[in-house]
């Protein structure tokens, strides 16, 4: 009987190991442990054996049972693993094919420049103020110290709507409006926006363009504050190595007035075709607020001082990215805008 | 202003300074230097003597010359018609470079060797307007004594450099060599050199009776000159005028221009015989006429100042002389005017008549009355020496006496605190001395006497600028405003920025287009136009394409769409945020607006074969999603107003808080066809009233521990029932448990009646307690009942 069990054991083991699927394995298991299995038959004859014999056979049967269970489990694990393996193989993909095209748009490069500057100035404590583009001559010229017969009005040929209303030629009228609104209290603002001049459009002229005006008015504002502020702005926009310099200039609404140059970002100041060999590039104008401008807006120029500056958004964007035609900004060709 | 370097060096001591020093320092301390050029650009030019000149055997116009160039005799082939033996000429030696990078090399011309070139003035780089008739065709030859081998440009007095100053309109004082000399003297702290000449006392008894009848003539000097010998000016004078940019004509004209260049004082010469001895300066009568030097009949008005002979005008003051009293080659006697007129009058007259000249330009910027007498005396000296003139003893003069220097009081504190530079008193005083401004110290006050030539300086701030720039802005420290202000974007600005970025995140590209459009464009896409509004029109547009401020953004973005289509860019999804402008009740209104254009494929999944096509629901979804971040929910209604450019049945008007604020839809097929566009969807939404809202602080609600329950229902209803009404009804039934209502399918077809449609709707119920089927079923039944009652919508079988 025991020999029979041992024999059966080797055959069962082999059969389990040969099982190819979970189903086959279950069938094999049932064959040896199920109700009609030879083991059950042995068990049914247990009564016929004597004590010791009974005990020994009982032990062997249990051993056999355990062995079957163990072998089946082992085999089951193996089969499962093989199945996973097969599945994985069937799921192979080409990971080098492109990903799905999720649409992503792009801000206009001029908006990017303005947002960059706004962030820098808001960080320095400036508010952002906007004003009308269809503007009164009063704010655009007169309150900017450009009375009717001022020769400097020739510098800005303008689009008039009627003799008193025009499309603003610079963002400076927002200065006057802001000062009148602030009614004599300190001011620290930037004013970005569109401006218009009666120019024919070509590579360097556009009848519409953008400026960013800055105005600070307080009791203790110095010209050197303007220099420090603009130096910081340019370093943040064009890199830490960027330096600025002031050159004397003239604007009716500032006195003293300066043109501001930055070190050429192409050659770093050594001199190249972009900066015409000088190492410097003119980027903006500014100065101390003219006492007449303060006075007209209700500030006592003996008590309050200020500085103001105006940056051409297109100019600085063109210089930064090497863009050679201002018309690109308003054609908005996607092949142009996608580059930034 | 063109500044001839050697001339400048005659007026101010610039010993030891290089051209580079001068240019760089002027830029930083004075005024912009636009460039430095040579008077003529040819190099390696020497004087040559033509020893022999024979015809070229193989040519009908070439000559073979033997030219002595000092230490050798060269054979040179020359084609000029006026070359002959005995002439002293300009020779471009081998390796000379002429304008246009033309290098002179040894060559063979029709078999004859040539070792250089005989030059015309044009060939060495002189503009032909500066070349006299005599030398227009052919080579130049010297008339005075020159030595072969000498530097030809030196002999011509053309070997010099010219600095071009770019002047700001306030610095009229720099429109003269003397003014520049004062400036350069201050900047470099170098002494001025006096202009030395012999004062001419005069011998004639003649005098002119001058009368001024208008305060717009500040001063008027007149002097009589007789027996003028009109001839060519000496070479030094011509070369200075050429550098200055004025064509030399004859000694009389050249002297007046020279005085203008040197002192900034315009002079005018009348023919004494034709003028007589009376001058009355007055305002012109309305419609008074004069024929000017250029032979044009000019009509004058009351603003113009005229010089008259007591009756009729003989010159438009400061602008142009009259033909009748013109100096001609026959003129022997003249009256020389040295005057100053009001700058605004001259500007208005010269711009109205379109007559801008060196003279009017100076008058416009302001001429120093205190310099008139010096200018006249120096002119007299030149007429005497260069034109052999006899001079009147008497100088007629009318006008204001010598102007006092302007007195401006400043303090060190005033200047230092404005510049942000700690200056010492002595430093400030030294700067004023360098500028040739006299100053006196009275306690803390510095009294500065500003000379009349500096008309730009009128207030203490002007002196701050003078001190700042001469001290040097480069030495100014970098400081920041000493305050503790905080900056912040307004709600509107924040919301607008958020909107821009959200649209970009969803795949739309921002564009910026022109605010000025055509009259025609302003008549399209009128859905949002106020019927009482008018377009804002330019008085003087440059072109009809840009003649009005746009009333809407869509015409511009359609233009952009057409631009893309023409360039085969088919997949477009773009937006613009900009203003629209109109006039209403005499008020000019500007409203910020969003426009969107979409066409063809929104996104393509490339190799997977499927694409997301643009349609009404895509652009609508983009709008809704973009504004979701801002907690803004729009209401859409079918288009009621007619609009020729929009599809009548595929366009919705957009409403916010019940108010019309925009529209979205497909282009009208007729319009689309006309514009050659296909599958284009647009939207326009006014933002002014929408973006002001402040986002409320969100108060947290605990998340339900039990899962939500979803129920799908399919409803059949008449086709004309708006989906939005169905959703609104469902929401109105239950506000407590119903957390979401979504339409997920629309069916029209065989399985429903022809006038019916079926909507599949997903209802989501959420509660903090477990929801039983009974509760849900009763809610759903309530909803169904209400829908049936209001819209006869029934559950689909």
PDB file of N, CA, C and O in Angstrom, chain B residues 324-384:
ATOM      1  N   UNK B 324      12.200 141.284 -56.192  1.00  0.00           N
ATOM      2  CA  UNK B 324      12.443 142.645 -56.676  1.00  0.00           C
ATOM      3  C   UNK B 324      13.740 143.261 -56.166  1.00  0.00           C
ATOM      4  O   UNK B 324      14.340 144.094 -56.842  1.00  0.00           O
ATOM      5  N   UNK B 325      14.153 142.890 -54.957  1.00  0.00           N
ATOM      6  CA  UNK B 325      15.346 143.521 -54.386  1.00  0.00           C
ATOM      7  C   UNK B 325      16.510 142.536 -54.296  1.00  0.00           C
ATOM      8  O   UNK B 325      17.448 142.717 -53.526  1.00  0.00           O
ATOM      9  N   UNK B 326      16.417 141.480 -55.102  1.00  0.00           N
ATOM     10  CA  UNK B 326      17.416 140.407 -55.072  1.00  0.00           C
ATOM     11  C   UNK B 326      18.810 140.912 -55.486  1.00  0.00           C
ATOM     12  O   UNK B 326      18.931 141.787 -56.336  1.00  0.00           O
ATOM     13  N   UNK B 327      19.813 140.344 -54.891  1.00  0.00           N
ATOM     14  CA  UNK B 327      21.187 140.629 -55.294  1.00  0.00           C
ATOM     15  C   UNK B 327      21.492 139.812 -56.549  1.00  0.00           C
ATOM     16  O   UNK B 327      21.267 138.594 -56.552  1.00  0.00           O
ATOM     17  N   UNK B 328      21.939 140.439 -57.598  1.00  0.00           N
ATOM     18  CA  UNK B 328      22.302 139.705 -58.809  1.00  0.00           C
ATOM     19  C   UNK B 328      23.781 139.953 -59.082  1.00  0.00           C
ATOM     20  O   UNK B 328      24.437 140.715 -58.360  1.00  0.00           O
ATOM     21  N   UNK B 329      24.274 139.353 -60.130  1.00  0.00           N
ATOM     22  CA  UNK B 329      25.697 139.543 -60.440  1.00  0.00           C
ATOM     23  C   UNK B 329      25.975 140.990 -60.825  1.00  0.00           C
ATOM     24  O   UNK B 329      27.114 141.452 -60.787  1.00  0.00           O
ATOM     25  N   UNK B 330      24.922 141.722 -61.190  1.00  0.00           N
ATOM     26  CA  UNK B 330      25.094 143.134 -61.559  1.00  0.00           C
ATOM     27  C   UNK B 330      25.077 144.054 -60.341  1.00  0.00           C
ATOM     28  O   UNK B 330      25.376 145.233 -60.459  1.00  0.00           O
ATOM     29  N   UNK B 331      24.671 143.506 -59.200  1.00  0.00           N
ATOM     30  CA  UNK B 331      24.532 144.359 -58.020  1.00  0.00           C
ATOM     31  C   UNK B 331      25.874 144.942 -57.621  1.00  0.00           C
ATOM     32  O   UNK B 331      26.884 144.229 -57.558  1.00  0.00           O
ATOM     33  N   UNK B 332      25.866 146.217 -57.330  1.00  0.00           N
ATOM     34  CA  UNK B 332      27.092 146.872 -56.885  1.00  0.00           C
ATOM     35  C   UNK B 332      26.951 147.312 -55.421  1.00  0.00           C
ATOM     36  O   UNK B 332      27.896 147.286 -54.663  1.00  0.00           O
ATOM     37  N   UNK B 333      25.722 147.717 -55.079  1.00  0.00           N
ATOM     38  CA  UNK B 333      25.497 148.290 -53.762  1.00  0.00           C
ATOM     39  C   UNK B 333      24.411 147.485 -53.044  1.00  0.00           C
ATOM     40  O   UNK B 333      23.431 147.077 -53.665  1.00  0.00           O
ATOM     41  N   UNK B 334      24.589 147.290 -51.722  1.00  0.00           N
ATOM     42  CA  UNK B 334      23.574 146.524 -51.017  1.00  0.00           C
ATOM     43  C   UNK B 334      23.318 147.080 -49.618  1.00  0.00           C
ATOM     44  O   UNK B 334      24.136 147.805 -49.052  1.00  0.00           O
ATOM     45  N   UNK B 335      22.133 146.695 -49.107  1.00  0.00           N
ATOM     46  CA  UNK B 335      21.817 146.977 -47.709  1.00  0.00           C
ATOM     47  C   UNK B 335      21.834 145.629 -47.002  1.00  0.00           C
ATOM     48  O   UNK B 335      21.196 144.672 -47.454  1.00  0.00           O
ATOM     49  N   UNK B 336      22.563 145.553 -45.914  1.00  0.00           N
ATOM     50  CA  UNK B 336      22.667 144.289 -45.195  1.00  0.00           C
ATOM     51  C   UNK B 336      21.813 144.354 -43.932  1.00  0.00           C
ATOM     52  O   UNK B 336      21.982 145.241 -43.102  1.00  0.00           O
ATOM     53  N   UNK B 337      20.890 143.395 -43.836  1.00  0.00           N
ATOM     54  CA  UNK B 337      20.004 143.321 -42.679  1.00  0.00           C
ATOM     55  C   UNK B 337      20.551 142.331 -41.667  1.00  0.00           C
ATOM     56  O   UNK B 337      20.949 141.223 -42.012  1.00  0.00           O
ATOM     57  N   UNK B 338      20.593 142.740 -40.402  1.00  0.00           N
ATOM     58  CA  UNK B 338      20.936 141.830 -39.305  1.00  0.00           C
ATOM     59  C   UNK B 338      19.833 142.026 -38.289  1.00  0.00           C
ATOM     60  O   UNK B 338      19.751 143.067 -37.651  1.00  0.00           O
ATOM     61  N   UNK B 339      18.949 141.033 -38.175  1.00  0.00           N
ATOM     62  CA  UNK B 339      17.763 141.255 -37.348  1.00  0.00           C
ATOM     63  C   UNK B 339      17.394 140.007 -36.579  1.00  0.00           C
ATOM     64  O   UNK B 339      17.913 138.921 -36.843  1.00  0.00           O
ATOM     65  N   UNK B 340      16.503 140.199 -35.608  1.00  0.00           N
ATOM     66  CA  UNK B 340      15.959 139.058 -34.872  1.00  0.00           C
ATOM     67  C   UNK B 340      14.444 139.209 -34.845  1.00  0.00           C
ATOM     68  O   UNK B 340      13.923 140.282 -34.534  1.00  0.00           O
ATOM     69  N   UNK B 341      13.767 138.097 -35.206  1.00  0.00           N
ATOM     70  CA  UNK B 341      12.304 138.100 -35.238  1.00  0.00           C
ATOM     71  C   UNK B 341      11.762 137.051 -34.270  1.00  0.00           C
ATOM     72  O   UNK B 341      12.476 136.130 -33.875  1.00  0.00           O
ATOM     73  N   UNK B 342      10.491 137.208 -33.948  1.00  0.00           N
ATOM     74  CA  UNK B 342       9.846 136.279 -33.017  1.00  0.00           C
ATOM     75  C   UNK B 342       9.839 134.851 -33.575  1.00  0.00           C
ATOM     76  O   UNK B 342       9.461 134.616 -34.726  1.00  0.00           O
ATOM     77  N   UNK B 343      10.256 133.913 -32.747  1.00  0.00           N
ATOM     78  CA  UNK B 343      10.454 132.554 -33.260  1.00  0.00           C
ATOM     79  C   UNK B 343       9.134 131.873 -33.640  1.00  0.00           C
ATOM     80  O   UNK B 343       9.077 131.163 -34.646  1.00  0.00           O
ATOM     81  N   UNK B 344       8.082 132.099 -32.881  1.00  0.00           N
ATOM     82  CA  UNK B 344       6.812 131.437 -33.207  1.00  0.00           C
ATOM     83  C   UNK B 344       6.262 131.951 -34.532  1.00  0.00           C
ATOM     84  O   UNK B 344       5.795 131.174 -35.364  1.00  0.00           O
ATOM     85  N   UNK B 345       6.324 133.289 -34.733  1.00  0.00           N
ATOM     86  CA  UNK B 345       5.856 133.868 -36.001  1.00  0.00           C
ATOM     87  C   UNK B 345       6.573 133.229 -37.180  1.00  0.00           C
ATOM     88  O   UNK B 345       5.957 132.845 -38.171  1.00  0.00           O
ATOM     89  N   UNK B 346       7.891 133.147 -37.069  1.00  0.00           N
ATOM     90  CA  UNK B 346       8.683 132.614 -38.173  1.00  0.00           C
ATOM     91  C   UNK B 346       8.326 131.142 -38.415  1.00  0.00           C
ATOM     92  O   UNK B 346       8.162 130.700 -39.550  1.00  0.00           O
ATOM     93  N   UNK B 347       8.137 130.401 -37.297  1.00  0.00           N
ATOM     94  CA  UNK B 347       7.819 128.980 -37.454  1.00  0.00           C
ATOM     95  C   UNK B 347       6.479 128.807 -38.184  1.00  0.00           C
ATOM     96  O   UNK B 347       6.353 128.010 -39.101  1.00  0.00           O
ATOM     97  N   UNK B 348       5.498 129.583 -37.775  1.00  0.00           N
ATOM     98  CA  UNK B 348       4.185 129.446 -38.396  1.00  0.00           C
ATOM     99  C   UNK B 348       4.236 129.835 -39.870  1.00  0.00           C
ATOM    100  O   UNK B 348       3.677 129.156 -40.729  1.00  0.00           O
ATOM    101  N   UNK B 349       4.950 130.923 -40.174  1.00  0.00           N
ATOM    102  CA  UNK B 349       5.042 131.379 -41.559  1.00  0.00           C
ATOM    103  C   UNK B 349       5.794 130.360 -42.415  1.00  0.00           C
ATOM    104  O   UNK B 349       5.321 129.953 -43.475  1.00  0.00           O
ATOM    105  N   UNK B 350       6.941 129.919 -41.924  1.00  0.00           N
ATOM    106  CA  UNK B 350       7.753 129.030 -42.763  1.00  0.00           C
ATOM    107  C   UNK B 350       7.056 127.698 -42.958  1.00  0.00           C
ATOM    108  O   UNK B 350       7.123 127.100 -44.025  1.00  0.00           O
ATOM    109  N   UNK B 351       6.324 127.218 -41.925  1.00  0.00           N
ATOM    110  CA  UNK B 351       5.677 125.922 -42.125  1.00  0.00           C
ATOM    111  C   UNK B 351       4.440 126.091 -43.002  1.00  0.00           C
ATOM    112  O   UNK B 351       4.113 125.205 -43.788  1.00  0.00           O
ATOM    113  N   UNK B 352       3.752 127.244 -42.900  1.00  0.00           N
ATOM    114  CA  UNK B 352       2.580 127.427 -43.753  1.00  0.00           C
ATOM    115  C   UNK B 352       2.990 127.511 -45.218  1.00  0.00           C
ATOM    116  O   UNK B 352       2.368 126.935 -46.098  1.00  0.00           O
ATOM    117  N   UNK B 353       4.088 128.229 -45.475  1.00  0.00           N
ATOM    118  CA  UNK B 353       4.523 128.414 -46.862  1.00  0.00           C
ATOM    119  C   UNK B 353       5.396 127.257 -47.349  1.00  0.00           C
ATOM    120  O   UNK B 353       5.755 127.202 -48.523  1.00  0.00           O
ATOM    121  N   UNK B 354       5.732 126.349 -46.428  1.00  0.00           N
ATOM    122  CA  UNK B 354       6.603 125.242 -46.809  1.00  0.00           C
ATOM    123  C   UNK B 354       7.997 125.728 -47.168  1.00  0.00           C
ATOM    124  O   UNK B 354       8.661 125.158 -48.035  1.00  0.00           O
ATOM    125  N   UNK B 355       8.442 126.814 -46.558  1.00  0.00           N
ATOM    126  CA  UNK B 355       9.775 127.356 -46.835  1.00  0.00           C
ATOM    127  C   UNK B 355      10.643 127.183 -45.600  1.00  0.00           C
ATOM    128  O   UNK B 355      10.618 128.004 -44.705  1.00  0.00           O
ATOM    129  N   UNK B 356      11.381 126.112 -45.560  1.00  0.00           N
ATOM    130  CA  UNK B 356      12.291 125.901 -44.437  1.00  0.00           C
ATOM    131  C   UNK B 356      13.701 126.140 -44.928  1.00  0.00           C
ATOM    132  O   UNK B 356      14.106 125.572 -45.922  1.00  0.00           O
ATOM    133  N   UNK B 357      14.406 127.009 -44.247  1.00  0.00           N
ATOM    134  CA  UNK B 357      15.784 127.292 -44.669  1.00  0.00           C
ATOM    135  C   UNK B 357      16.669 127.314 -43.435  1.00  0.00           C
ATOM    136  O   UNK B 357      16.176 127.263 -42.307  1.00  0.00           O
ATOM    137  N   UNK B 358      17.962 127.413 -43.675  1.00  0.00           N
ATOM    138  CA  UNK B 358      18.901 127.520 -42.559  1.00  0.00           C
ATOM    139  C   UNK B 358      18.536 128.732 -41.701  1.00  0.00           C
ATOM    140  O   UNK B 358      18.638 128.697 -40.478  1.00  0.00           O
ATOM    141  N   UNK B 359      18.118 129.817 -42.351  1.00  0.00           N
ATOM    142  CA  UNK B 359      17.759 131.026 -41.608  1.00  0.00           C
ATOM    143  C   UNK B 359      16.502 130.808 -40.770  1.00  0.00           C
ATOM    144  O   UNK B 359      16.486 131.061 -39.570  1.00  0.00           O
ATOM    145  N   UNK B 360      15.438 130.348 -41.420  1.00  0.00           N
ATOM    146  CA  UNK B 360      14.185 130.208 -40.674  1.00  0.00           C
ATOM    147  C   UNK B 360      14.360 129.217 -39.533  1.00  0.00           C
ATOM    148  O   UNK B 360      13.818 129.395 -38.444  1.00  0.00           O
ATOM    149  N   UNK B 361      15.142 128.172 -39.772  1.00  0.00           N
ATOM    150  CA  UNK B 361      15.403 127.180 -38.722  1.00  0.00           C
ATOM    151  C   UNK B 361      16.018 127.849 -37.494  1.00  0.00           C
ATOM    152  O   UNK B 361      15.631 127.566 -36.361  1.00  0.00           O
ATOM    153  N   UNK B 362      16.957 128.776 -37.724  1.00  0.00           N
ATOM    154  CA  UNK B 362      17.594 129.445 -36.587  1.00  0.00           C
ATOM    155  C   UNK B 362      16.636 130.404 -35.888  1.00  0.00           C
ATOM    156  O   UNK B 362      16.596 130.480 -34.673  1.00  0.00           O
ATOM    157  N   UNK B 363      15.880 131.137 -36.679  1.00  0.00           N
ATOM    158  CA  UNK B 363      14.907 132.036 -36.057  1.00  0.00           C
ATOM    159  C   UNK B 363      13.894 131.244 -35.221  1.00  0.00           C
ATOM    160  O   UNK B 363      13.497 131.661 -34.141  1.00  0.00           O
ATOM    161  N   UNK B 364      13.466 130.090 -35.734  1.00  0.00           N
ATOM    162  CA  UNK B 364      12.492 129.269 -34.996  1.00  0.00           C
ATOM    163  C   UNK B 364      13.041 128.851 -33.640  1.00  0.00           C
ATOM    164  O   UNK B 364      12.323 128.793 -32.655  1.00  0.00           O
ATOM    165  N   UNK B 365      14.322 128.534 -33.612  1.00  0.00           N
ATOM    166  CA  UNK B 365      14.911 128.049 -32.360  1.00  0.00           C
ATOM    167  C   UNK B 365      15.359 129.209 -31.473  1.00  0.00           C
ATOM    168  O   UNK B 365      15.736 129.012 -30.338  1.00  0.00           O
ATOM    169  N   UNK B 366      15.378 130.417 -32.027  1.00  0.00           N
ATOM    170  CA  UNK B 366      15.754 131.582 -31.220  1.00  0.00           C
ATOM    171  C   UNK B 366      17.156 132.072 -31.548  1.00  0.00           C
ATOM    172  O   UNK B 366      18.116 131.288 -31.514  1.00  0.00           O
ATOM    173  N   UNK B 367      17.256 133.343 -31.911  1.00  0.00           N
ATOM    174  CA  UNK B 367      18.555 133.949 -32.231  1.00  0.00           C
ATOM    175  C   UNK B 367      18.887 134.962 -31.129  1.00  0.00           C
ATOM    176  O   UNK B 367      18.016 135.684 -30.655  1.00  0.00           O
ATOM    177  N   UNK B 368      20.135 134.954 -30.722  1.00  0.00           N
ATOM    178  CA  UNK B 368      20.592 135.805 -29.617  1.00  0.00           C
ATOM    179  C   UNK B 368      20.743 137.253 -30.093  1.00  0.00           C
ATOM    180  O   UNK B 368      21.611 137.554 -30.917  1.00  0.00           O
ATOM    181  N   UNK B 369      19.901 138.149 -29.568  1.00  0.00           N
ATOM    182  CA  UNK B 369      19.979 139.551 -30.008  1.00  0.00           C
ATOM    183  C   UNK B 369      21.309 140.187 -29.619  1.00  0.00           C
ATOM    184  O   UNK B 369      21.769 141.113 -30.271  1.00  0.00           O
ATOM    185  N   UNK B 370      21.930 139.684 -28.579  1.00  0.00           N
ATOM    186  CA  UNK B 370      23.192 140.270 -28.128  1.00  0.00           C
ATOM    187  C   UNK B 370      24.357 139.936 -29.047  1.00  0.00           C
ATOM    188  O   UNK B 370      25.449 140.437 -28.858  1.00  0.00           O
ATOM    189  N   UNK B 371      24.120 139.040 -29.994  1.00  0.00           N
ATOM    190  CA  UNK B 371      25.222 138.661 -30.871  1.00  0.00           C
ATOM    191  C   UNK B 371      25.142 139.377 -32.233  1.00  0.00           C
ATOM    192  O   UNK B 371      26.036 139.278 -33.052  1.00  0.00           O
ATOM    193  N   UNK B 372      24.014 140.095 -32.461  1.00  0.00           N
ATOM    194  CA  UNK B 372      23.782 140.729 -33.768  1.00  0.00           C
ATOM    195  C   UNK B 372      24.904 141.672 -34.170  1.00  0.00           C
ATOM    196  O   UNK B 372      25.401 141.637 -35.299  1.00  0.00           O
ATOM    197  N   UNK B 373      25.278 142.518 -33.237  1.00  0.00           N
ATOM    198  CA  UNK B 373      26.232 143.569 -33.573  1.00  0.00           C
ATOM    199  C   UNK B 373      27.584 142.972 -33.963  1.00  0.00           C
ATOM    200  O   UNK B 373      28.187 143.379 -34.948  1.00  0.00           O
ATOM    201  N   UNK B 374      28.019 141.993 -33.178  1.00  0.00           N
ATOM    202  CA  UNK B 374      29.285 141.317 -33.477  1.00  0.00           C
ATOM    203  C   UNK B 374      29.213 140.690 -34.864  1.00  0.00           C
ATOM    204  O   UNK B 374      30.147 140.798 -35.661  1.00  0.00           O
ATOM    205  N   UNK B 375      28.078 140.035 -35.138  1.00  0.00           N
ATOM    206  CA  UNK B 375      27.919 139.368 -36.432  1.00  0.00           C
ATOM    207  C   UNK B 375      27.999 140.390 -37.564  1.00  0.00           C
ATOM    208  O   UNK B 375      28.647 140.155 -38.586  1.00  0.00           O
ATOM    209  N   UNK B 376      27.338 141.515 -37.372  1.00  0.00           N
ATOM    210  CA  UNK B 376      27.339 142.536 -38.419  1.00  0.00           C
ATOM    211  C   UNK B 376      28.738 143.120 -38.623  1.00  0.00           C
ATOM    212  O   UNK B 376      29.187 143.301 -39.758  1.00  0.00           O
ATOM    213  N   UNK B 377      29.434 143.383 -37.527  1.00  0.00           N
ATOM    214  CA  UNK B 377      30.785 143.934 -37.648  1.00  0.00           C
ATOM    215  C   UNK B 377      31.730 142.957 -38.334  1.00  0.00           C
ATOM    216  O   UNK B 377      32.541 143.342 -39.165  1.00  0.00           O
ATOM    217  N   UNK B 378      31.572 141.670 -37.976  1.00  0.00           N
ATOM    218  CA  UNK B 378      32.458 140.677 -38.594  1.00  0.00           C
ATOM    219  C   UNK B 378      32.126 140.523 -40.083  1.00  0.00           C
ATOM    220  O   UNK B 378      33.011 140.404 -40.930  1.00  0.00           O
ATOM    221  N   UNK B 379      30.827 140.582 -40.391  1.00  0.00           N
ATOM    222  CA  UNK B 379      30.400 140.507 -41.791  1.00  0.00           C
ATOM    223  C   UNK B 379      30.989 141.700 -42.562  1.00  0.00           C
ATOM    224  O   UNK B 379      31.489 141.546 -43.683  1.00  0.00           O
ATOM    225  N   UNK B 380      30.923 142.860 -41.938  1.00  0.00           N
ATOM    226  CA  UNK B 380      31.461 144.065 -42.574  1.00  0.00           C
ATOM    227  C   UNK B 380      32.943 143.882 -42.906  1.00  0.00           C
ATOM    228  O   UNK B 380      33.403 144.188 -44.014  1.00  0.00           O
ATOM    229  N   UNK B 381      33.659 143.350 -41.940  1.00  0.00           N
ATOM    230  CA  UNK B 381      35.085 143.091 -42.138  1.00  0.00           C
ATOM    231  C   UNK B 381      35.313 142.169 -43.338  1.00  0.00           C
ATOM    232  O   UNK B 381      36.194 142.388 -44.170  1.00  0.00           O
ATOM    233  N   UNK B 382      34.477 141.147 -43.456  1.00  0.00           N
ATOM    234  CA  UNK B 382      34.637 140.194 -44.567  1.00  0.00           C
ATOM    235  C   UNK B 382      34.264 140.834 -45.911  1.00  0.00           C
ATOM    236  O   UNK B 382      34.932 140.609 -46.920  1.00  0.00           O
ATOM    237  N   UNK B 383      33.201 141.644 -45.916  1.00  0.00           N
ATOM    238  CA  UNK B 383      32.828 142.315 -47.176  1.00  0.00           C
ATOM    239  C   UNK B 383      33.929 143.264 -47.616  1.00  0.00           C
ATOM    240  O   UNK B 383      34.205 143.432 -48.794  1.00  0.00           O
ATOM    241  N   UNK B 384      34.536 143.896 -46.650  1.00  0.00           N
ATOM    242  CA  UNK B 384      35.624 144.813 -46.954  1.00  0.00           C
ATOM    243  C   UNK B 384      36.822 144.047 -47.530  1.00  0.00           C
ATOM    244  O   UNK B 384      37.365 144.412 -48.564  1.00  0.00           O
TER     245      UNK B 384
END
